[in-house]
PDB file of C-alpha atoms in Angstrom:
ATOM      1  CA  MET C   1      79.260  71.702  91.539  1.00 36.00           C
ATOM      2  CA  LEU C   2      82.364  73.796  90.792  1.00 37.00           C
ATOM      3  CA  ALA C   3      85.264  72.213  88.911  1.00 40.00           C
ATOM      4  CA  GLY C   4      88.227  73.190  91.038  1.00 40.00           C
ATOM      5  CA  PRO C   5      88.475  76.018  93.544  1.00 40.00           C
ATOM      6  CA  GLN C   6      86.135  78.967  93.455  1.00 37.00           C
ATOM      7  CA  ARG C   7      87.723  82.115  92.030  1.00 38.00           C
ATOM      8  CA  VAL C   8      87.918  84.776  94.714  1.00 35.00           C
ATOM      9  CA  GLN C   9      87.280  88.404  93.765  1.00 37.00           C
ATOM     10  CA  VAL C  10      89.334  90.847  95.813  1.00 35.00           C
ATOM     11  CA  LYS C  11      87.652  94.138  96.599  1.00 34.00           C
ATOM     12  CA  PRO C  12      89.368  96.981  94.760  1.00 35.00           C
ATOM     13  CA  ARG C  13      91.628  99.302  96.672  1.00 35.00           C
ATOM     14  CA  THR C  14      91.611 102.982  95.786  1.00 37.00           C
ATOM     15  CA  GLU C  15      93.314 103.294  92.417  1.00 45.00           C
ATOM     16  CA  LEU C  16      96.315 105.609  92.288  1.00 47.00           C
ATOM     17  CA  ASP C  17      96.189 108.332  89.692  1.00 49.00           C
ATOM     18  CA  ARG C  18      98.305 106.577  87.107  1.00 57.00           C
ATOM     19  CA  ASN C  19      97.933 109.499  84.687  1.00 57.00           C
ATOM     20  CA  ALA C  20     100.487 111.372  86.770  1.00 57.00           C
ATOM     21  CA  ILE C  21     103.190 108.885  85.775  1.00 66.00           C
ATOM     22  CA  ALA C  22     101.887 107.317  82.571  1.00 66.00           C
ATOM     23  CA  GLY C  23     101.430 108.608  79.074  1.00 59.00           C
ATOM     24  CA  ASN C  24     103.099 111.590  77.482  1.00 59.00           C
ATOM     25  CA  MET C  25     103.909 113.523  80.627  1.00 68.00           C
ATOM     26  CA  LYS C  26     107.497 114.814  80.785  1.00 83.00           C
ATOM     27  CA  LEU C  27     109.278 113.346  83.799  1.00 90.00           C
ATOM     28  CA  SER C  28     112.687 113.895  85.348  1.00 91.00           C
ATOM     29  CA  LEU C  29     114.605 112.463  88.301  1.00 94.00           C
ATOM     30  CA  ASP C  30     113.358 115.399  90.409  1.00 94.00           C
ATOM     31  CA  ASP C  31     109.848 113.910  90.309  1.00 94.00           C
ATOM     32  CA  PHE C  32     110.986 110.918  92.406  1.00 95.00           C
ATOM     33  CA  ASP C  33     112.246 110.113  95.883  1.00 95.00           C
ATOM     34  CA  ILE C  34     114.700 107.251  95.336  1.00 95.00           C
ATOM     35  CA  GLY C  35     114.698 104.400  97.864  1.00 95.00           C
ATOM     36  CA  ARG C  36     116.583 101.138  98.289  1.00 94.00           C
ATOM     37  CA  PRO C  37     117.998  99.116  95.381  1.00 91.00           C
ATOM     38  CA  LEU C  38     115.732  96.233  94.313  1.00 90.00           C
ATOM     39  CA  GLY C  39     118.162  94.518  91.988  1.00 83.00           C
ATOM     40  CA  LYS C  40     121.242  94.812  89.809  1.00 80.00           C
ATOM     41  CA  GLY C  41     121.410  94.169  86.095  1.00 74.00           C
ATOM     42  CA  LYS C  42     124.059  94.133  83.394  1.00 73.00           C
ATOM     43  CA  PHE C  43     123.195  97.642  82.222  1.00 78.00           C
ATOM     44  CA  GLY C  44     122.191  99.284  85.498  1.00 82.00           C
ATOM     45  CA  ASN C  45     120.094  98.925  88.635  1.00 89.00           C
ATOM     46  CA  VAL C  46     116.463  98.936  89.733  1.00 90.00           C
ATOM     47  CA  TYR C  47     115.386 101.094  92.678  1.00 94.00           C
ATOM     48  CA  LEU C  48     112.286 101.448  94.762  1.00 95.00           C
ATOM     49  CA  ALA C  49     110.998 104.981  94.171  1.00 96.00           C
ATOM     50  CA  LYS C  50     108.136 107.236  95.171  1.00 95.00           C
ATOM     51  CA  VAL C  51     106.453 109.568  92.710  1.00 94.00           C
ATOM     52  CA  LYS C  52     106.299 112.782  94.740  1.00 93.00           C
ATOM     53  CA  LYS C  53     103.135 114.234  93.176  1.00 89.00           C
ATOM     54  CA  VAL C  54     100.876 111.238  93.768  1.00 89.00           C
ATOM     55  CA  ASP C  55     102.644 109.371  96.556  1.00 86.00           C
ATOM     56  CA  ALA C  56     102.758 106.269  94.333  1.00 92.00           C
ATOM     57  CA  ILE C  57     105.387 103.569  94.795  1.00 95.00           C
ATOM     58  CA  VAL C  58     107.072 102.375  91.590  1.00 96.00           C
ATOM     59  CA  ALA C  59     110.215 100.561  90.479  1.00 94.00           C
ATOM     60  CA  LEU C  60     112.714 102.772  88.669  1.00 94.00           C
ATOM     61  CA  LYS C  61     115.012 100.921  86.271  1.00 91.00           C
ATOM     62  CA  VAL C  62     118.174 102.936  85.595  1.00 92.00           C
ATOM     63  CA  LEU C  63     120.145 101.931  82.492  1.00 89.00           C
ATOM     64  CA  PHE C  64     123.490 103.366  81.417  1.00 90.00           C
ATOM     65  CA  LYS C  65     123.605 104.425  77.774  1.00 90.00           C
ATOM     66  CA  SER C  66     127.350 103.722  77.468  1.00 89.00           C
ATOM     67  CA  GLN C  67     126.884 100.101  78.598  1.00 85.00           C
ATOM     68  CA  MET C  68     123.999  99.543  76.194  1.00 84.00           C
ATOM     69  CA  GLU C  69     125.888 101.105  73.285  1.00 87.00           C
ATOM     70  CA  LYS C  70     128.915  98.906  74.047  1.00 86.00           C
ATOM     71  CA  GLU C  71     126.726  95.782  73.820  1.00 82.00           C
ATOM     72  CA  SER C  72     124.592  97.168  70.935  1.00 82.00           C
ATOM     73  CA  VAL C  73     121.322  96.539  72.750  1.00 81.00           C
ATOM     74  CA  GLU C  74     119.632  99.928  72.279  1.00 84.00           C
ATOM     75  CA  HIS C  75     117.255  98.325  69.756  1.00 82.00           C
ATOM     76  CA  GLN C  76     116.296  95.747  72.388  1.00 81.00           C
ATOM     77  CA  LEU C  77     115.442  98.509  74.858  1.00 86.00           C
ATOM     78  CA  ARG C  78     113.397 100.378  72.257  1.00 86.00           C
ATOM     79  CA  ARG C  79     111.535  97.155  71.539  1.00 82.00           C
ATOM     80  CA  GLU C  80     110.941  96.529  75.255  1.00 81.00           C
ATOM     81  CA  ILE C  81     109.511 100.050  75.705  1.00 86.00           C
ATOM     82  CA  GLU C  82     107.379  99.857  72.570  1.00 85.00           C
ATOM     83  CA  ILE C  83     105.917  96.463  73.446  1.00 84.00           C
ATOM     84  CA  GLN C  84     105.468  96.751  77.201  1.00 86.00           C
ATOM     85  CA  SER C  85     103.890 100.214  77.084  1.00 86.00           C
ATOM     86  CA  HIS C  86     100.962  98.714  75.135  1.00 88.00           C
ATOM     87  CA  LEU C  87     100.336  95.759  77.441  1.00 92.00           C
ATOM     88  CA  LYS C  88      97.844  95.997  80.283  1.00 94.00           C
ATOM     89  CA  HIS C  89      97.110  92.722  82.090  1.00 95.00           C
ATOM     90  CA  PRO C  90      97.122  91.767  85.803  1.00 96.00           C
ATOM     91  CA  ASN C  91      99.895  89.206  85.223  1.00 97.00           C
ATOM     92  CA  ILE C  92     102.162  91.460  83.173  1.00 96.00           C
ATOM     93  CA  LEU C  93     104.352  94.033  84.903  1.00 94.00           C
ATOM     94  CA  ARG C  94     103.035  97.479  83.971  1.00 94.00           C
ATOM     95  CA  PHE C  95     105.310  99.887  82.139  1.00 91.00           C
ATOM     96  CA  TYR C  96     104.284 103.453  82.957  1.00 93.00           C
ATOM     97  CA  ASN C  97     106.763 105.810  81.349  1.00 92.00           C
ATOM     98  CA  TYR C  98     110.400 106.533  80.569  1.00 92.00           C
ATOM     99  CA  PHE C  99     112.743 109.511  80.459  1.00 93.00           C
ATOM    100  CA  HIS C 100     116.471 110.039  79.998  1.00 92.00           C
ATOM    101  CA  ASP C 101     119.369 112.365  80.666  1.00 92.00           C
ATOM    102  CA  GLN C 102     122.789 112.531  79.008  1.00 92.00           C
ATOM    103  CA  LYS C 103     124.083 109.296  80.489  1.00 93.00           C
ATOM    104  CA  ARG C 104     121.085 107.250  81.589  1.00 93.00           C
ATOM    105  CA  VAL C 105     117.672 105.957  80.555  1.00 92.00           C
ATOM    106  CA  PHE C 106     115.023 105.622  83.294  1.00 94.00           C
ATOM    107  CA  LEU C 107     112.079 103.211  83.025  1.00 91.00           C
ATOM    108  CA  VAL C 108     109.142 103.746  85.392  1.00 94.00           C
ATOM    109  CA  LEU C 109     107.673 100.312  86.140  1.00 92.00           C
ATOM    110  CA  GLU C 110     105.111  98.728  88.432  1.00 95.00           C
ATOM    111  CA  TYR C 111     106.634  97.632  91.744  1.00 95.00           C
ATOM    112  CA  ALA C 112     106.284  93.898  92.487  1.00 94.00           C
ATOM    113  CA  PRO C 113     106.711  93.687  96.297  1.00 95.00           C
ATOM    114  CA  ARG C 114     107.419  89.961  96.520  1.00 95.00           C
ATOM    115  CA  GLY C 115     110.389  90.090  94.163  1.00 91.00           C
ATOM    116  CA  GLU C 116     111.724  87.511  91.715  1.00 91.00           C
ATOM    117  CA  MET C 117     110.215  84.063  91.359  1.00 94.00           C
ATOM    118  CA  TYR C 118     113.760  82.781  90.831  1.00 92.00           C
ATOM    119  CA  LYS C 119     114.797  83.783  94.360  1.00 93.00           C
ATOM    120  CA  GLU C 120     111.576  82.395  95.828  1.00 96.00           C
ATOM    121  CA  LEU C 121     112.193  79.069  94.065  1.00 96.00           C
ATOM    122  CA  GLN C 122     115.759  78.983  95.404  1.00 95.00           C
ATOM    123  CA  ARG C 123     114.460  79.705  98.901  1.00 97.00           C
ATOM    124  CA  CYS C 124     111.741  77.028  98.779  1.00 98.00           C
ATOM    125  CA  GLY C 125     113.647  74.425  96.750  1.00 98.00           C
ATOM    126  CA  ARG C 126     110.494  73.649  94.777  1.00 98.00           C
ATOM    127  CA  PHE C 127     106.813  74.627  94.741  1.00 98.00           C
ATOM    128  CA  ASP C 128     103.802  72.414  95.438  1.00 98.00           C
ATOM    129  CA  ASP C 129     101.046  71.559  92.939  1.00 98.00           C
ATOM    130  CA  GLN C 130      98.715  74.343  94.075  1.00 98.00           C
ATOM    131  CA  ARG C 131     101.273  77.092  93.769  1.00 98.00           C
ATOM    132  CA  THR C 132     102.629  75.824  90.441  1.00 98.00           C
ATOM    133  CA  ALA C 133      99.144  75.344  88.950  1.00 99.00           C
ATOM    134  CA  THR C 134      98.238  78.895  90.015  1.00 98.00           C
ATOM    135  CA  TYR C 135     101.318  80.224  88.225  1.00 98.00           C
ATOM    136  CA  MET C 136     100.461  78.131  85.148  1.00 99.00           C
ATOM    137  CA  GLU C 137      96.963  79.600  84.977  1.00 98.00           C
ATOM    138  CA  GLU C 138      98.284  83.138  85.435  1.00 98.00           C
ATOM    139  CA  ILE C 139     101.085  82.867  82.876  1.00 98.00           C
ATOM    140  CA  SER C 140      98.843  81.147  80.317  1.00 98.00           C
ATOM    141  CA  ASP C 141      96.243  83.900  80.651  1.00 98.00           C
ATOM    142  CA  ALA C 142      98.937  86.593  80.277  1.00 97.00           C
ATOM    143  CA  LEU C 143     100.499  84.896  77.237  1.00 97.00           C
ATOM    144  CA  LEU C 144      97.074  84.404  75.650  1.00 97.00           C
ATOM    145  CA  TYR C 145      96.681  88.182  75.915  1.00 96.00           C
ATOM    146  CA  CYS C 146     100.190  88.744  74.444  1.00 94.00           C
ATOM    147  CA  HIS C 147      99.608  86.370  71.544  1.00 94.00           C
ATOM    148  CA  GLU C 148      96.281  88.031  70.727  1.00 94.00           C
ATOM    149  CA  LYS C 149      98.291  91.243  70.416  1.00 92.00           C
ATOM    150  CA  LYS C 150     100.823  89.389  68.215  1.00 89.00           C
ATOM    151  CA  VAL C 151     103.531  89.567  70.894  1.00 89.00           C
ATOM    152  CA  ILE C 152     105.779  86.533  71.485  1.00 88.00           C
ATOM    153  CA  HIS C 153     107.758  86.744  74.749  1.00 85.00           C
ATOM    154  CA  ARG C 154     110.467  84.141  73.878  1.00 83.00           C
ATOM    155  CA  ASP C 155     112.294  84.338  77.203  1.00 85.00           C
ATOM    156  CA  ILE C 156     109.960  82.990  79.887  1.00 90.00           C
ATOM    157  CA  LYS C 157     112.033  81.775  82.870  1.00 90.00           C
ATOM    158  CA  PRO C 158     111.903  82.288  86.665  1.00 91.00           C
ATOM    159  CA  GLU C 159     114.424  85.180  86.472  1.00 87.00           C
ATOM    160  CA  ASN C 160     111.995  87.148  84.268  1.00 88.00           C
ATOM    161  CA  LEU C 161     108.953  86.563  86.465  1.00 95.00           C
ATOM    162  CA  LEU C 162     108.105  88.748  89.458  1.00 94.00           C
ATOM    163  CA  LEU C 163     105.564  88.341  92.252  1.00 96.00           C
ATOM    164  CA  GLY C 164     102.975  90.975  93.147  1.00 95.00           C
ATOM    165  CA  TYR C 165     101.706  91.832  96.619  1.00 91.00           C
ATOM    166  CA  ARG C 166      99.202  88.934  96.632  1.00 93.00           C
ATOM    167  CA  GLY C 167     101.913  86.596  95.343  1.00 96.00           C
ATOM    168  CA  GLU C 168     100.488  86.742  91.821  1.00 97.00           C
ATOM    169  CA  LEU C 169     102.857  86.172  88.913  1.00 97.00           C
ATOM    170  CA  LYS C 170     103.941  89.136  86.752  1.00 96.00           C
ATOM    171  CA  ILE C 171     105.765  88.676  83.455  1.00 95.00           C
ATOM    172  CA  ALA C 172     108.603  91.200  83.263  1.00 89.00           C
ATOM    173  CA  ASP C 173     111.550  91.813  80.939  1.00 77.00           C
ATOM    174  CA  PHE C 174     110.267  92.046  77.386  1.00 70.00           C
ATOM    175  CA  GLY C 175     113.794  92.645  76.033  1.00 59.00           C
ATOM    176  CA  TRP C 176     113.761  89.467  73.940  1.00 47.00           C
ATOM    177  CA  SER C 177     110.085  89.639  73.049  1.00 45.00           C
ATOM    178  CA  VAL C 178     108.975  90.631  69.627  1.00 48.00           C
ATOM    179  CA  HIS C 179     105.934  92.270  68.117  1.00 41.00           C
ATOM    180  CA  ALA C 180     105.647  90.039  65.091  1.00 44.00           C
ATOM    181  CA  PRO C 181     102.618  90.798  62.920  1.00 41.00           C
ATOM    182  CA  SER C 182     103.255  87.499  61.101  1.00 40.00           C
ATOM    183  CA  LEU C 183     104.062  85.693  64.385  1.00 39.00           C
ATOM    184  CA  ARG C 184     107.006  83.886  62.733  1.00 39.00           C
ATOM    185  CA  ARG C 185     110.682  84.594  63.512  1.00 37.00           C
ATOM    186  CA  ARG C 186     114.104  83.043  62.896  1.00 42.00           C
ATOM    187  CA  THR C 187     116.324  84.746  65.510  1.00 42.00           C
ATOM    188  CA  MET C 188     118.022  82.560  68.093  1.00 44.00           C
ATOM    189  CA  CYS C 189     117.511  83.999  71.552  1.00 45.00           C
ATOM    190  CA  GLY C 190     116.254  83.058  74.970  1.00 46.00           C
ATOM    191  CA  THR C 191     117.826  81.041  77.760  1.00 61.00           C
ATOM    192  CA  LEU C 192     119.601  77.756  77.003  1.00 83.00           C
ATOM    193  CA  ASP C 193     117.609  75.508  79.373  1.00 89.00           C
ATOM    194  CA  TYR C 194     114.375  76.999  78.036  1.00 90.00           C
ATOM    195  CA  LEU C 195     115.178  76.991  74.295  1.00 90.00           C
ATOM    196  CA  PRO C 196     112.696  74.949  72.231  1.00 93.00           C
ATOM    197  CA  PRO C 197     113.905  72.467  69.574  1.00 93.00           C
ATOM    198  CA  GLU C 198     112.880  74.683  66.632  1.00 91.00           C
ATOM    199  CA  MET C 199     115.131  77.524  67.839  1.00 88.00           C
ATOM    200  CA  ILE C 200     118.103  75.210  68.440  1.00 89.00           C
ATOM    201  CA  GLU C 201     117.601  73.654  64.999  1.00 88.00           C
ATOM    202  CA  GLY C 202     117.395  77.108  63.377  1.00 87.00           C
ATOM    203  CA  HIS C 203     113.854  76.761  62.022  1.00 87.00           C
ATOM    204  CA  THR C 204     111.389  79.625  61.891  1.00 79.00           C
ATOM    205  CA  HIS C 205     109.451  79.877  65.101  1.00 81.00           C
ATOM    206  CA  SER C 206     106.057  81.144  66.126  1.00 89.00           C
ATOM    207  CA  GLU C 207     104.212  82.010  69.330  1.00 92.00           C
ATOM    208  CA  LYS C 208     104.351  78.275  70.124  1.00 95.00           C
ATOM    209  CA  VAL C 209     107.880  78.773  71.550  1.00 93.00           C
ATOM    210  CA  ASP C 210     106.148  80.241  74.612  1.00 95.00           C
ATOM    211  CA  LEU C 211     104.180  76.983  75.052  1.00 97.00           C
ATOM    212  CA  TRP C 212     107.442  75.040  75.261  1.00 97.00           C
ATOM    213  CA  CYS C 213     108.822  77.565  77.766  1.00 96.00           C
ATOM    214  CA  ILE C 214     105.862  77.258  80.135  1.00 98.00           C
ATOM    215  CA  GLY C 215     106.232  73.463  80.009  1.00 98.00           C
ATOM    216  CA  VAL C 216     109.859  73.869  81.122  1.00 98.00           C
ATOM    217  CA  LEU C 217     108.747  76.401  83.757  1.00 98.00           C
ATOM    218  CA  CYS C 218     106.098  74.036  85.153  1.00 99.00           C
ATOM    219  CA  TYR C 219     108.714  71.278  85.510  1.00 98.00           C
ATOM    220  CA  GLU C 220     111.270  73.598  87.137  1.00 97.00           C
ATOM    221  CA  CYS C 221     108.690  74.909  89.634  1.00 98.00           C
ATOM    222  CA  LEU C 222     107.755  71.370  90.715  1.00 99.00           C
ATOM    223  CA  VAL C 223     111.262  69.847  90.717  1.00 98.00           C
ATOM    224  CA  GLY C 224     113.580  72.775  91.446  1.00 97.00           C
ATOM    225  CA  ASN C 225     115.637  72.535  88.258  1.00 93.00           C
ATOM    226  CA  PRO C 226     114.804  72.551  84.527  1.00 95.00           C
ATOM    227  CA  PRO C 227     114.161  69.222  82.735  1.00 97.00           C
ATOM    228  CA  PHE C 228     117.040  69.193  80.228  1.00 95.00           C
ATOM    229  CA  GLU C 229     119.781  70.617  82.448  1.00 92.00           C
ATOM    230  CA  THR C 230     123.228  69.013  82.009  1.00 90.00           C
ATOM    231  CA  ALA C 231     126.856  70.004  82.677  1.00 87.00           C
ATOM    232  CA  SER C 232     127.487  71.045  79.051  1.00 86.00           C
ATOM    233  CA  HIS C 233     125.701  73.130  76.419  1.00 86.00           C
ATOM    234  CA  SER C 234     126.002  70.449  73.755  1.00 88.00           C
ATOM    235  CA  GLU C 235     124.466  67.783  76.017  1.00 91.00           C
ATOM    236  CA  THR C 236     121.591  70.109  76.927  1.00 92.00           C
ATOM    237  CA  TYR C 237     121.013  70.818  73.213  1.00 93.00           C
ATOM    238  CA  LYS C 238     120.939  67.081  72.510  1.00 94.00           C
ATOM    239  CA  ARG C 239     118.454  66.381  75.277  1.00 97.00           C
ATOM    240  CA  ILE C 240     116.184  69.212  74.090  1.00 96.00           C
ATOM    241  CA  THR C 241     116.164  68.113  70.435  1.00 96.00           C
ATOM    242  CA  LYS C 242     115.401  64.520  71.489  1.00 97.00           C
ATOM    243  CA  VAL C 243     112.899  65.764  74.103  1.00 97.00           C
ATOM    244  CA  ASP C 244     114.708  63.495  76.562  1.00 97.00           C
ATOM    245  CA  LEU C 245     112.279  64.044  79.419  1.00 97.00           C
ATOM    246  CA  LYS C 246     112.593  62.222  82.744  1.00 96.00           C
ATOM    247  CA  PHE C 247     110.032  62.701  85.505  1.00 98.00           C
ATOM    248  CA  PRO C 248     111.011  62.279  89.160  1.00 97.00           C
ATOM    249  CA  LYS C 249     108.458  60.616  91.469  1.00 95.00           C
ATOM    250  CA  VAL C 250     107.633  63.977  93.055  1.00 95.00           C
ATOM    251  CA  ILE C 251     105.677  65.017  89.924  1.00 98.00           C
ATOM    252  CA  SER C 252     102.024  63.969  90.091  1.00 98.00           C
ATOM    253  CA  ASP C 253     100.293  62.211  87.175  1.00 98.00           C
ATOM    254  CA  GLY C 254      98.257  65.316  86.334  1.00 98.00           C
ATOM    255  CA  ALA C 255     101.312  67.584  86.191  1.00 99.00           C
ATOM    256  CA  ARG C 256     103.199  64.950  84.185  1.00 99.00           C
ATOM    257  CA  ASP C 257     100.341  64.851  81.680  1.00 99.00           C
ATOM    258  CA  LEU C 258     100.349  68.654  81.289  1.00 99.00           C
ATOM    259  CA  ILE C 259     104.146  68.957  80.954  1.00 99.00           C
ATOM    260  CA  SER C 260     104.402  66.120  78.428  1.00 98.00           C
ATOM    261  CA  LYS C 261     101.656  67.773  76.312  1.00 99.00           C
ATOM    262  CA  LEU C 262     103.586  71.074  76.267  1.00 99.00           C
ATOM    263  CA  LEU C 263     107.087  69.664  75.707  1.00 98.00           C
ATOM    264  CA  ARG C 264     106.464  68.274  72.218  1.00 98.00           C
ATOM    265  CA  HIS C 265     109.095  68.495  69.488  1.00 96.00           C
ATOM    266  CA  SER C 266     106.593  69.647  66.893  1.00 96.00           C
ATOM    267  CA  PRO C 267     105.220  73.107  67.803  1.00 96.00           C
ATOM    268  CA  THR C 268     101.799  72.272  66.339  1.00 97.00           C
ATOM    269  CA  ASP C 269     101.467  69.294  68.723  1.00 98.00           C
ATOM    270  CA  ARG C 270     101.795  71.469  71.840  1.00 98.00           C
ATOM    271  CA  LEU C 271      98.781  72.069  74.048  1.00 98.00           C
ATOM    272  CA  SER C 272      97.160  75.477  73.467  1.00 98.00           C
ATOM    273  CA  LEU C 273      97.167  78.125  76.209  1.00 98.00           C
ATOM    274  CA  LYS C 274      93.395  77.833  76.552  1.00 98.00           C
ATOM    275  CA  SER C 275      93.784  74.070  77.048  1.00 98.00           C
ATOM    276  CA  VAL C 276      96.459  74.682  79.706  1.00 99.00           C
ATOM    277  CA  ILE C 277      94.013  76.860  81.673  1.00 98.00           C
ATOM    278  CA  ASP C 278      91.289  74.208  81.269  1.00 98.00           C
ATOM    279  CA  HIS C 279      93.604  71.251  82.031  1.00 99.00           C
ATOM    280  CA  PRO C 280      92.170  69.183  84.942  1.00 99.00           C
ATOM    281  CA  TRP C 281      95.415  69.427  86.965  1.00 99.00           C
ATOM    282  CA  VAL C 282      95.456  73.236  86.604  1.00 99.00           C
ATOM    283  CA  SER C 283      91.743  73.800  87.257  1.00 98.00           C
ATOM    284  CA  SER C 284      91.678  71.527  90.324  1.00 98.00           C
ATOM    285  CA  ASN C 285      94.868  72.936  91.896  1.00 98.00           C
ATOM    286  CA  SER C 286      94.967  76.609  90.892  1.00 97.00           C
ATOM    287  CA  ARG C 287      94.140  79.164  93.574  1.00 96.00           C
ATOM    288  CA  ARG C 288      94.287  82.175  91.290  1.00 95.00           C
ATOM    289  CA  VAL C 289      92.758  85.309  92.779  1.00 87.00           C
ATOM    290  CA  LEU C 290      91.179  87.564  90.197  1.00 77.00           C
ATOM    291  CA  PRO C 291      92.467  91.144  90.302  1.00 70.00           C
ATOM    292  CA  PRO C 292      90.274  93.919  91.686  1.00 69.00           C
ATOM    293  CA  VAL C 293      88.053  95.616  89.140  1.00 67.00           C
ATOM    294  CA  PRO C 294      88.773  99.363  89.084  1.00 64.00           C
ATOM    295  CA  PRO C 295      85.675 101.506  89.694  1.00 63.00           C
ATOM    296  CA  PRO C 296      84.136 103.027  86.541  1.00 62.00           C
ATOM    297  CA  SER C 297      85.776 106.377  85.773  1.00 52.00           C
TER     298      SER C 297
END
C-alpha cells in the first residue's frame, strides 16, 4: 500500500544542447533573438529570448550597470551568479551563462513558462491542500539540496518563485542568498513578512531561516496572505517575535500541524526539511511529478 499518491515519472523529452549556452562560451547579444518582455525589475527587465544556434528558448535578464552602481548592489549580483551557476536541481531555476557590454549585464536563465507564483496566487486567491503540499515537497527538496551545498536562500517568498511548464515550482532570485561555509550569518535581509525572529532580533542565523520562510509560504499559499501581516512594520515585527499565529478555519488540521512545527521561535525547534517531505499532510496531498531523467550521454 502506497503512503500518499504514486510519484509519476515523465518520459524525457529530447534534451537541448545546453553546452551551446552554458559554461565558458563567449556570448553576445547577437547570439539571441529577443522576444516579449517577461517582467520588469528595479535594475532592468527580463525578456523571452531564443538562442539562434540551438533554437533554445531562455529568459534573458538585462541589468543596467549604472542602476546597480547607484544602489551598490554589484556584490549581490556577483554572489547571485556565483551561487546559482553551481546549482542544478529540477526545482531551482537554472543559470546558464552571463555576458556584458559597456552599459548592461545579461544573465541567461531557464525560462519558466507559467510565470510567477505570486501572480498565480493573486489570480486564484489561495491554493488548495494538494497544490500547496506539492509546492512544499518541491521547495523542501530544493532547499535540502541548497543546504547540503552550504547555500542559505534567505528570501523565499512567492515573488521569488516561478512555475515551470508542468506547473512545478522553481526557486529563482538568489540575490540575497549566501554561500556560507559556516552556515551562520548576522546580516539583516529578506522580506518583512517572511523575516524570522532571529533576524529581527539581530542574532546570528543559520540555514534554519529557510525553514521559517517555508512555514510562512505554506500559510500564505493556503490563506492568500502571510500569517503576521499587519498595517505597520512595528506591529508585524511584534507579531513575528511573539509568533502570534492565528489559523483561519480554511486551514486543515494536517496543514496547521506542519505550519506550527515550522514557525517556532527557536530555530533548533523547527521541523527539518526531510521531516517536511515526510510529513503526513505533505505525503498524502502532494502530487509532485518527478522530472524526466536525461538519457545517458
